């Protein structure tokens, strides 16, 4: 018995009578994400896999007898330590007289809430800047990269954020008061910095934040004004 879909249109549970629920869960002390798959009691499931856009099996698991729920890693593949790339992937469920292939969309939507100095948050260093984001979509997602003016500043922040919750992403040392960081500016000046937060499977959040540089007595950097979010389009492709 086949139960397949050719396009998008929502999560797998809305496209198949055999899938009861799929959700992205935060596992291993907040350092990894996994797709939890629950099937209905109408079938005897044997296995479930995530197949990438290029046709590679990224992760899979087998159901024990009577088991209807399992988890598939999204941040570590079976043949690599890399997370599932962006792309049009497939959830492949097999069982007694059942073979189901469904499109798997993992992206969500993040919006900027505010930008704060690290002194206001315990999770952020005192000489760092924190970008507070809200997940306004339906899936849990995770920030994985911070970029300042086009330069990659931290390749592994990994900040998971659940739907309808906020999280903070740290831009390390951006408010560091070392004299060397102020040497190239006038005694007192303001400069707009372009900040980008990239996520595993969602479009980035891009904003500009003005930082004030006071070089009159050593070096003092502080936030000036309010951040401005920039809308940028991003295409989902597997790399």
Short mmCIF file of C-alpha atoms in Angstrom, two decimals:
data_model
loop_
_atom_site.label_atom_id
_atom_site.label_comp_id
_atom_site.label_asym_id
_atom_site.label_seq_id
_atom_site.Cartn_x
_atom_site.Cartn_y
_atom_site.Cartn_z
CA UNK A 1 0.00 0.00 0.00
CA UNK A 2 1.48 3.32 -1.03
CA UNK A 3 0.71 6.70 0.51
CA UNK A 4 2.84 9.34 -1.17
CA UNK A 5 2.75 13.05 -1.93
CA UNK A 6 4.45 14.92 -4.76
CA UNK A 7 4.74 18.36 -3.20
CA UNK A 8 4.68 20.48 -0.08
CA UNK A 9 1.59 21.60 1.73
CA UNK A 10 2.31 21.13 5.40
CA UNK A 11 3.91 18.66 7.79
CA UNK A 12 3.80 14.90 7.08
CA UNK A 13 0.93 14.32 9.53
CA UNK A 14 -1.30 16.52 7.37
CA UNK A 15 -0.46 14.53 4.26
CA UNK A 16 -0.65 10.93 5.45
CA UNK A 17 -3.13 8.78 7.37
CA UNK A 18 -0.21 6.85 8.87
CA UNK A 19 1.70 9.72 10.50
CA UNK A 20 0.18 10.98 13.74
CA UNK A 21 2.74 13.67 14.55
CA UNK A 22 6.21 14.98 13.73
CA UNK A 23 8.10 17.45 15.90
CA UNK A 24 11.64 18.75 16.27
CA UNK A 25 12.96 18.07 19.76
CA UNK A 26 16.00 19.50 21.55
CA UNK A 27 18.17 16.60 22.77
CA UNK A 28 21.58 15.84 24.31
CA UNK A 29 21.68 18.78 26.72
CA UNK A 30 20.57 21.27 24.11
CA UNK A 31 23.39 20.53 21.69
CA UNK A 32 21.43 18.57 19.07
CA UNK A 33 18.03 18.40 17.37
CA UNK A 34 16.03 15.31 16.48
CA UNK A 35 12.86 14.71 14.48
CA UNK A 36 10.35 12.79 16.59
CA UNK A 37 7.99 10.70 14.45
CA UNK A 38 4.80 9.14 15.83
CA UNK A 39 2.71 6.79 13.66
CA UNK A 40 -0.94 5.82 14.01
CA UNK A 41 -2.03 2.45 15.37
CA UNK A 42 -3.46 1.57 11.95
CA UNK A 43 -0.12 0.15 10.79
CA UNK A 44 2.74 -1.99 12.05
CA UNK A 45 5.75 0.24 11.27
CA UNK A 46 9.15 -1.31 10.58
CA UNK A 47 11.44 1.65 9.85
CA UNK A 48 11.55 5.35 9.08
CA UNK A 49 14.25 7.35 7.31
CA UNK A 50 15.12 10.86 6.19
CA UNK A 51 16.21 10.90 2.55
CA UNK A 52 18.02 14.03 1.38
CA UNK A 53 17.25 15.93 -1.80
CA UNK A 54 20.23 14.21 -3.45
CA UNK A 55 18.86 10.75 -2.57
CA UNK A 56 21.19 10.00 0.36
CA UNK A 57 19.83 8.35 3.50
CA UNK A 58 20.71 10.84 6.23
CA UNK A 59 19.33 9.03 9.29
CA UNK A 60 17.05 6.07 9.98
CA UNK A 61 15.66 3.97 12.80
CA UNK A 62 13.73 0.74 13.28
CA UNK A 63 10.56 0.31 15.31
CA UNK A 64 10.41 -2.46 17.91
CA UNK A 65 7.27 -4.56 18.07
CA UNK A 66 4.41 -2.45 19.40
CA UNK A 67 6.46 0.75 19.22
CA UNK A 68 4.81 3.74 17.50
CA UNK A 69 7.26 6.57 18.21
CA UNK A 70 10.95 7.13 17.45
CA UNK A 71 13.51 9.88 16.87
CA UNK A 72 15.79 10.62 13.94
CA UNK A 73 18.88 12.80 14.36
CA UNK A 74 18.82 16.06 12.40
CA UNK A 75 22.21 17.41 13.47
CA UNK A 76 24.38 14.32 12.97
CA UNK A 77 24.05 12.07 9.94
CA UNK A 78 24.77 8.36 9.98
CA UNK A 79 27.80 8.84 7.72
CA UNK A 80 28.92 12.28 8.93
CA UNK A 81 28.88 14.64 11.89
CA UNK A 82 27.29 17.37 9.80
CA UNK A 83 23.65 18.49 10.23
CA UNK A 84 20.99 17.82 7.63
CA UNK A 85 21.56 20.38 4.84
CA UNK A 86 18.87 22.67 3.57
CA UNK A 87 16.80 21.26 0.73
CA UNK A 88 13.64 19.39 -0.26
CA UNK A 89 13.95 16.21 1.77
CA UNK A 90 11.71 13.15 2.16
CA UNK A 91 10.38 11.21 5.15
CA UNK A 92 10.27 7.53 4.18
CA UNK A 93 8.09 5.25 6.35
CA UNK A 94 7.91 1.49 5.85
CA UNK A 95 5.77 -1.14 7.52
CA UNK A 96 3.51 -4.14 6.88
CA UNK A 97 1.95 -3.50 3.45
CA UNK A 98 2.81 0.20 3.78
CA UNK A 99 5.35 2.36 1.99
CA UNK A 100 5.04 6.10 2.54
CA UNK A 101 7.16 8.89 1.05
CA UNK A 102 6.33 12.42 2.17
CA UNK A 103 8.01 15.81 1.70
CA UNK A 104 9.72 16.97 4.88
CA UNK A 105 9.92 20.70 5.55
CA UNK A 106 11.93 21.73 8.60
CA UNK A 107 12.16 25.50 8.32
CA UNK A 108 10.51 28.01 10.62
CA UNK A 109 10.44 31.82 10.85
CA UNK A 110 12.44 34.00 13.23
CA UNK A 111 11.85 37.67 13.99
CA UNK A 112 14.04 40.22 15.74
CA UNK A 113 12.90 41.21 19.23
CA UNK A 114 15.73 43.43 20.47
CA UNK A 115 19.49 43.92 20.70
CA UNK A 116 21.03 44.10 24.17
CA UNK A 117 24.49 44.54 25.72
CA UNK A 118 25.91 41.41 27.29
CA UNK A 119 25.84 43.02 30.73
CA UNK A 120 22.05 42.55 30.76
CA UNK A 121 22.07 38.77 30.16
CA UNK A 122 23.87 36.06 32.11
CA UNK A 123 24.10 33.87 28.99
CA UNK A 124 26.10 36.52 27.12
CA UNK A 125 29.60 37.80 27.91
CA UNK A 126 29.87 41.33 29.30
CA UNK A 127 31.87 42.47 26.26
CA UNK A 128 29.50 40.83 23.78
CA UNK A 129 26.26 41.84 22.11
CA UNK A 130 23.09 39.76 22.29
CA UNK A 131 20.43 39.52 19.58
CA UNK A 132 17.08 38.37 20.99
CA UNK A 133 14.96 36.46 18.47
CA UNK A 134 11.43 35.05 18.56
CA UNK A 135 10.41 31.87 16.75
CA UNK A 136 7.05 32.75 15.17
CA UNK A 137 6.78 29.53 13.13
CA UNK A 138 5.64 25.97 13.87
CA UNK A 139 8.99 24.17 14.16
CA UNK A 140 11.88 24.34 16.60
CA UNK A 141 14.97 25.82 14.93
CA UNK A 142 18.54 26.68 15.87
CA UNK A 143 20.92 29.54 15.16
CA UNK A 144 24.28 28.19 14.00
CA UNK A 145 26.32 31.14 12.71
CA UNK A 146 26.91 34.84 13.40
CA UNK A 147 28.26 37.22 10.76
CA UNK A 148 29.39 40.84 11.24
CA UNK A 149 29.71 43.00 8.11
CA UNK A 150 30.09 39.88 5.98
CA UNK A 151 32.75 38.28 8.20
CA UNK A 152 32.00 35.01 9.98
CA UNK A 153 32.46 35.62 13.71
CA UNK A 154 31.35 32.36 15.29
CA UNK A 155 30.78 29.15 13.35
CA UNK A 156 29.10 27.28 16.21
CA UNK A 157 26.83 29.29 18.53
CA UNK A 158 24.02 26.65 18.31
CA UNK A 159 21.08 28.37 20.00
CA UNK A 160 17.88 26.29 19.68
CA UNK A 161 14.57 28.18 19.97
CA UNK A 162 11.16 26.53 20.31
CA UNK A 163 8.00 27.84 18.60
CA UNK A 164 6.51 30.96 20.23
CA UNK A 165 9.58 31.33 22.45
CA UNK A 166 12.56 33.68 22.42
CA UNK A 167 16.26 32.95 22.50
CA UNK A 168 19.42 35.01 22.54
CA UNK A 169 22.32 34.70 20.11
CA UNK A 170 25.71 36.03 21.21
CA UNK A 171 27.94 38.15 18.99
CA UNK A 172 31.18 37.64 20.89
CA UNK A 173 33.43 40.58 21.82
CA UNK A 174 31.51 43.08 19.67
CA UNK A 175 31.42 45.51 22.62
CA UNK A 176 34.96 44.74 23.76
CA UNK A 177 36.59 47.89 25.13
CA UNK A 178 40.19 47.08 24.24
CA UNK A 179 41.94 50.16 22.85
CA UNK A 180 42.96 48.23 19.73
CA UNK A 181 39.28 47.94 18.77
CA UNK A 182 38.88 51.72 18.70
CA UNK A 183 42.15 52.67 17.04
CA UNK A 184 40.68 53.12 13.56
CA UNK A 185 37.88 55.53 14.48
CA UNK A 186 37.73 59.18 15.44
CA UNK A 187 37.73 60.22 19.09
CA UNK A 188 33.96 59.88 19.22
CA UNK A 189 31.92 58.38 16.42
CA UNK A 190 29.03 56.06 15.61
CA UNK A 191 29.11 53.23 13.13
CA UNK A 192 26.30 51.02 11.80
CA UNK A 193 27.22 47.34 11.94
CA UNK A 194 25.45 44.77 9.74
CA UNK A 195 24.68 41.68 11.83
CA UNK A 196 23.47 38.37 10.41
CA UNK A 197 22.18 35.31 12.29
CA UNK A 198 22.03 32.13 10.21
CA UNK A 199 19.96 29.05 11.07
CA UNK A 200 19.97 25.37 10.15
CA UNK A 201 16.92 25.33 7.85
CA UNK A 202 15.42 28.81 8.07
CA UNK A 203 16.06 32.13 6.38
CA UNK A 204 18.61 34.35 8.17
CA UNK A 205 17.78 37.37 10.29
CA UNK A 206 19.74 40.41 9.08
CA UNK A 207 19.84 43.73 10.91
CA UNK A 208 21.86 46.88 11.37
CA UNK A 209 22.79 48.13 14.82
CA UNK A 210 24.61 51.39 15.48
CA UNK A 211 27.51 51.20 17.93
CA UNK A 212 28.98 54.29 19.57
CA UNK A 213 32.78 54.50 19.88
CA UNK A 214 34.20 56.84 22.51
CA UNK A 215 37.97 57.04 22.17
CA UNK A 216 38.49 60.09 24.37
CA UNK A 217 39.52 58.10 27.46
CA UNK A 218 40.87 54.76 26.37
CA UNK A 219 38.01 52.98 24.60
CA UNK A 220 34.31 52.69 25.31
CA UNK A 221 31.79 50.98 23.03
CA UNK A 222 28.03 51.02 23.59
CA UNK A 223 24.77 50.53 21.72
CA UNK A 224 23.25 53.60 20.09
CA UNK A 225 19.69 53.82 18.81
CA UNK A 226 17.45 50.92 17.89
CA UNK A 227 18.23 48.03 15.51
CA UNK A 228 16.70 47.89 12.05
CA UNK A 229 15.82 44.52 10.54
CA UNK A 230 16.63 44.00 6.87
CA UNK A 231 14.50 41.67 4.75
CA UNK A 232 16.59 39.40 2.56
CA UNK A 233 15.42 36.53 0.39
CA UNK A 234 17.14 33.16 0.68
CA UNK A 235 16.64 30.04 -1.41
CA UNK A 236 16.64 26.53 0.03
CA UNK A 237 19.25 24.42 -1.70
CA UNK A 238 21.30 21.47 -0.55
CA UNK A 239 25.03 22.02 -0.48
#
